[in-house]
Amino acid sequence: MSFSAANNSACITGTLVRAPVQDSPLPYPGTALPPNSTITIVLEDVSRMDVASTVIAKKTMQTGSNPNGLKFPIPFRLLYKPSLIKAGARYNLGVRVETNAKKTPVWISPYYNPVLPPNKRLRILLDEVAI
């Protein structure tokens, strides 16, 4: 994360990668998301139990109509307001990839992805959803 006093925002940067599958220690580089998919990245406060998380920042990206799709690894950047970050709270970066008009999820980040401490580049693992 980095902070810019000029526009009162901070930035989380990282890379989305495909999680390893059984018997393979490495993600598959070059695997593609389906064409016309939507990637949603959400920074949320997950500190409180039994309550819906509070969204701090959200970004949506389109993969485009390229028949070859968008290939992993996928870089991302998410801006947020540092004034919304509370000391001692827990924050997670969630990612969901949906395809078609029905918003069918095809990839998700089922893991806890802590975003603090600041100034570290994140590597978010995505698992394919069985349809």
PDB file of C-alpha atoms in Angstrom:
ATOM      1  CA  MET A   1       0.000   0.000   0.000  1.00  0.00           C
ATOM      2  CA  SER A   2       1.129   3.511  -0.607  1.00  0.00           C
ATOM      3  CA  PHE A   3      -0.369   6.813   0.477  1.00  0.00           C
ATOM      4  CA  SER A   4      -0.816   9.972  -1.568  1.00  0.00           C
ATOM      5  CA  ALA A   5      -1.567  13.072   0.485  1.00  0.00           C
ATOM      6  CA  ALA A   6      -2.399  14.994  -2.686  1.00  0.00           C
ATOM      7  CA  ASN A   7      -5.620  13.084  -3.305  1.00  0.00           C
ATOM      8  CA  ASN A   8      -6.064  11.658   0.212  1.00  0.00           C
ATOM      9  CA  SER A   9      -5.992   8.067  -1.023  1.00  0.00           C
ATOM     10  CA  ALA A  10      -3.821   5.009  -0.590  1.00  0.00           C
ATOM     11  CA  CYS A  11      -3.220   2.152  -2.975  1.00  0.00           C
ATOM     12  CA  ILE A  12      -3.042  -1.633  -2.645  1.00  0.00           C
ATOM     13  CA  THR A  13      -1.174  -3.386  -5.436  1.00  0.00           C
ATOM     14  CA  GLY A  14      -0.652  -7.027  -6.212  1.00  0.00           C
ATOM     15  CA  THR A  15      -1.149  -9.909  -8.563  1.00  0.00           C
ATOM     16  CA  LEU A  16      -4.013 -12.380  -8.999  1.00  0.00           C
ATOM     17  CA  VAL A  17      -2.755 -15.928  -9.600  1.00  0.00           C
ATOM     18  CA  ARG A  18      -4.414 -19.295 -10.053  1.00  0.00           C
ATOM     19  CA  ALA A  19      -4.073 -21.425  -6.918  1.00  0.00           C
ATOM     20  CA  PRO A  20      -2.136 -24.686  -7.265  1.00  0.00           C
ATOM     21  CA  VAL A  21      -4.167 -27.819  -7.861  1.00  0.00           C
ATOM     22  CA  GLN A  22      -3.685 -31.184  -6.234  1.00  0.00           C
ATOM     23  CA  ASP A  23      -0.151 -32.601  -6.609  1.00  0.00           C
ATOM     24  CA  SER A  24       1.168 -29.359  -8.132  1.00  0.00           C
ATOM     25  CA  PRO A  25       3.108 -26.899  -5.970  1.00  0.00           C
ATOM     26  CA  LEU A  26       2.889 -24.007  -8.447  1.00  0.00           C
ATOM     27  CA  PRO A  27       0.059 -21.920  -9.917  1.00  0.00           C
ATOM     28  CA  TYR A  28      -0.470 -22.300 -13.640  1.00  0.00           C
ATOM     29  CA  PRO A  29       0.858 -19.226 -15.427  1.00  0.00           C
ATOM     30  CA  GLY A  30      -0.933 -18.463 -18.657  1.00  0.00           C
ATOM     31  CA  THR A  31      -4.295 -19.933 -17.630  1.00  0.00           C
ATOM     32  CA  ALA A  32      -6.958 -17.587 -18.943  1.00  0.00           C
ATOM     33  CA  LEU A  33     -10.172 -16.189 -17.511  1.00  0.00           C
ATOM     34  CA  PRO A  34     -13.157 -16.532 -19.846  1.00  0.00           C
ATOM     35  CA  PRO A  35     -13.851 -13.638 -22.244  1.00  0.00           C
ATOM     36  CA  ASN A  36     -16.317 -10.987 -21.013  1.00  0.00           C
ATOM     37  CA  SER A  37     -15.703 -11.794 -17.362  1.00  0.00           C
ATOM     38  CA  THR A  38     -15.934  -9.307 -14.502  1.00  0.00           C
ATOM     39  CA  ILE A  39     -13.254  -9.188 -11.786  1.00  0.00           C
ATOM     40  CA  THR A  40     -14.410  -7.609  -8.510  1.00  0.00           C
ATOM     41  CA  ILE A  41     -11.809  -6.730  -5.863  1.00  0.00           C
ATOM     42  CA  VAL A  42     -13.090  -5.672  -2.438  1.00  0.00           C
ATOM     43  CA  LEU A  43     -11.216  -4.352   0.587  1.00  0.00           C
ATOM     44  CA  GLU A  44     -13.360  -5.103   3.621  1.00  0.00           C
ATOM     45  CA  ASP A  45     -13.234  -4.804   7.387  1.00  0.00           C
ATOM     46  CA  VAL A  46     -13.761  -8.333   8.711  1.00  0.00           C
ATOM     47  CA  SER A  47     -13.157  -7.510  12.384  1.00  0.00           C
ATOM     48  CA  ARG A  48     -16.660  -8.107  13.680  1.00  0.00           C
ATOM     49  CA  MET A  49     -18.077 -11.600  14.078  1.00  0.00           C
ATOM     50  CA  ASP A  50     -21.641 -12.474  13.058  1.00  0.00           C
ATOM     51  CA  VAL A  51     -21.999  -9.199  11.149  1.00  0.00           C
ATOM     52  CA  ALA A  52     -21.617  -8.537   7.440  1.00  0.00           C
ATOM     53  CA  SER A  53     -18.225  -7.100   6.573  1.00  0.00           C
ATOM     54  CA  THR A  54     -17.893  -3.379   5.920  1.00  0.00           C
ATOM     55  CA  VAL A  55     -16.694  -2.516   2.416  1.00  0.00           C
ATOM     56  CA  ILE A  56     -13.841   0.009   2.483  1.00  0.00           C
ATOM     57  CA  ALA A  57     -13.105   0.029  -1.260  1.00  0.00           C
ATOM     58  CA  LYS A  58     -14.254  -1.835  -4.347  1.00  0.00           C
ATOM     59  CA  LYS A  59     -12.987  -2.057  -7.916  1.00  0.00           C
ATOM     60  CA  THR A  60     -14.467  -3.825 -10.939  1.00  0.00           C
ATOM     61  CA  MET A  61     -12.431  -4.760 -14.008  1.00  0.00           C
ATOM     62  CA  GLN A  62     -13.639  -6.257 -17.300  1.00  0.00           C
ATOM     63  CA  THR A  63     -11.590  -8.926 -19.076  1.00  0.00           C
ATOM     64  CA  GLY A  64     -12.769  -7.876 -22.541  1.00  0.00           C
ATOM     65  CA  SER A  65     -14.021  -9.931 -25.441  1.00  0.00           C
ATOM     66  CA  ASN A  66     -10.684 -11.434 -26.529  1.00  0.00           C
ATOM     67  CA  PRO A  67     -11.470 -15.109 -27.318  1.00  0.00           C
ATOM     68  CA  ASN A  68      -8.207 -16.093 -25.593  1.00  0.00           C
ATOM     69  CA  GLY A  69      -9.332 -14.401 -22.363  1.00  0.00           C
ATOM     70  CA  LEU A  70      -7.175 -12.564 -19.814  1.00  0.00           C
ATOM     71  CA  LYS A  71      -4.227 -14.672 -18.656  1.00  0.00           C
ATOM     72  CA  PHE A  72      -2.808 -15.165 -15.153  1.00  0.00           C
ATOM     73  CA  PRO A  73      -0.946 -13.551 -13.486  1.00  0.00           C
ATOM     74  CA  ILE A  74      -3.200 -10.476 -13.487  1.00  0.00           C
ATOM     75  CA  PRO A  75      -1.881  -7.257 -11.891  1.00  0.00           C
ATOM     76  CA  PHE A  76      -4.285  -5.078  -9.917  1.00  0.00           C
ATOM     77  CA  ARG A  77      -4.402  -1.778  -8.085  1.00  0.00           C
ATOM     78  CA  LEU A  78      -7.089  -0.715  -5.609  1.00  0.00           C
ATOM     79  CA  LEU A  79      -7.422   2.814  -4.194  1.00  0.00           C
ATOM     80  CA  TYR A  80      -8.957   3.420  -0.767  1.00  0.00           C
ATOM     81  CA  LYS A  81      -9.256   6.152   1.863  1.00  0.00           C
ATOM     82  CA  PRO A  82      -6.766   5.623   4.715  1.00  0.00           C
ATOM     83  CA  SER A  83      -9.092   7.516   7.061  1.00  0.00           C
ATOM     84  CA  LEU A  84     -11.426   4.466   6.932  1.00  0.00           C
ATOM     85  CA  ILE A  85      -8.732   2.152   8.346  1.00  0.00           C
ATOM     86  CA  LYS A  86      -9.049   1.642  12.109  1.00  0.00           C
ATOM     87  CA  ALA A  87      -6.161   0.613  14.339  1.00  0.00           C
ATOM     88  CA  GLY A  88      -6.515  -2.975  15.533  1.00  0.00           C
ATOM     89  CA  ALA A  89      -9.129  -3.949  12.935  1.00  0.00           C
ATOM     90  CA  ARG A  90      -8.718  -6.871  10.497  1.00  0.00           C
ATOM     91  CA  TYR A  91      -8.923  -6.224   6.773  1.00  0.00           C
ATOM     92  CA  ASN A  92      -9.285  -8.712   3.944  1.00  0.00           C
ATOM     93  CA  LEU A  93      -8.940  -8.347   0.202  1.00  0.00           C
ATOM     94  CA  GLY A  94     -11.558 -10.506  -1.508  1.00  0.00           C
ATOM     95  CA  VAL A  95     -11.696 -11.281  -5.218  1.00  0.00           C
ATOM     96  CA  ARG A  96     -14.513 -12.749  -7.286  1.00  0.00           C
ATOM     97  CA  VAL A  97     -14.538 -13.417 -11.036  1.00  0.00           C
ATOM     98  CA  GLU A  98     -17.934 -13.766 -12.688  1.00  0.00           C
ATOM     99  CA  THR A  99     -18.907 -14.527 -16.242  1.00  0.00           C
ATOM    100  CA  ASN A 100     -21.994 -13.872 -18.388  1.00  0.00           C
ATOM    101  CA  ALA A 101     -25.105 -11.869 -17.600  1.00  0.00           C
ATOM    102  CA  LYS A 102     -26.142 -14.302 -14.856  1.00  0.00           C
ATOM    103  CA  LYS A 103     -23.060 -13.320 -12.841  1.00  0.00           C
ATOM    104  CA  THR A 104     -21.986 -16.937 -12.432  1.00  0.00           C
ATOM    105  CA  PRO A 105     -18.821 -17.093 -10.284  1.00  0.00           C
ATOM    106  CA  VAL A 106     -15.968 -18.904 -12.014  1.00  0.00           C
ATOM    107  CA  TRP A 107     -13.028 -17.952  -9.742  1.00  0.00           C
ATOM    108  CA  ILE A 108     -12.966 -16.810  -6.094  1.00  0.00           C
ATOM    109  CA  SER A 109     -10.407 -16.074  -3.402  1.00  0.00           C
ATOM    110  CA  PRO A 110     -11.569 -18.313  -0.540  1.00  0.00           C
ATOM    111  CA  TYR A 111      -8.521 -17.498   1.578  1.00  0.00           C
ATOM    112  CA  TYR A 112      -7.974 -14.735   4.126  1.00  0.00           C
ATOM    113  CA  ASN A 113      -5.804 -12.125   2.397  1.00  0.00           C
ATOM    114  CA  PRO A 114      -4.594  -9.638   5.027  1.00  0.00           C
ATOM    115  CA  VAL A 115      -3.640  -6.267   3.588  1.00  0.00           C
ATOM    116  CA  LEU A 116      -1.821  -4.869   6.608  1.00  0.00           C
ATOM    117  CA  PRO A 117       0.993  -4.095   7.340  1.00  0.00           C
ATOM    118  CA  PRO A 118       1.196  -1.528   4.553  1.00  0.00           C
ATOM    119  CA  ASN A 119       3.680  -1.366   1.687  1.00  0.00           C
ATOM    120  CA  LYS A 120       3.675  -5.018   0.752  1.00  0.00           C
ATOM    121  CA  ARG A 121       2.747  -6.301  -2.680  1.00  0.00           C
ATOM    122  CA  LEU A 122       0.000  -8.914  -2.418  1.00  0.00           C
ATOM    123  CA  ARG A 123      -0.268 -12.221  -4.234  1.00  0.00           C
ATOM    124  CA  ILE A 124      -3.916 -13.326  -4.219  1.00  0.00           C
ATOM    125  CA  LEU A 125      -4.654 -16.988  -4.958  1.00  0.00           C
ATOM    126  CA  LEU A 126      -7.860 -17.730  -6.858  1.00  0.00           C
ATOM    127  CA  ASP A 127      -9.623 -21.090  -6.929  1.00  0.00           C
ATOM    128  CA  GLU A 128     -11.768 -22.199  -9.829  1.00  0.00           C
ATOM    129  CA  VAL A 129     -15.431 -22.717  -8.910  1.00  0.00           C
ATOM    130  CA  ALA A 130     -16.982 -26.022  -9.976  1.00  0.00           C
ATOM    131  CA  ILE A 131     -20.024 -25.273 -12.108  1.00  0.00           C
TER     132      ILE A 131
END
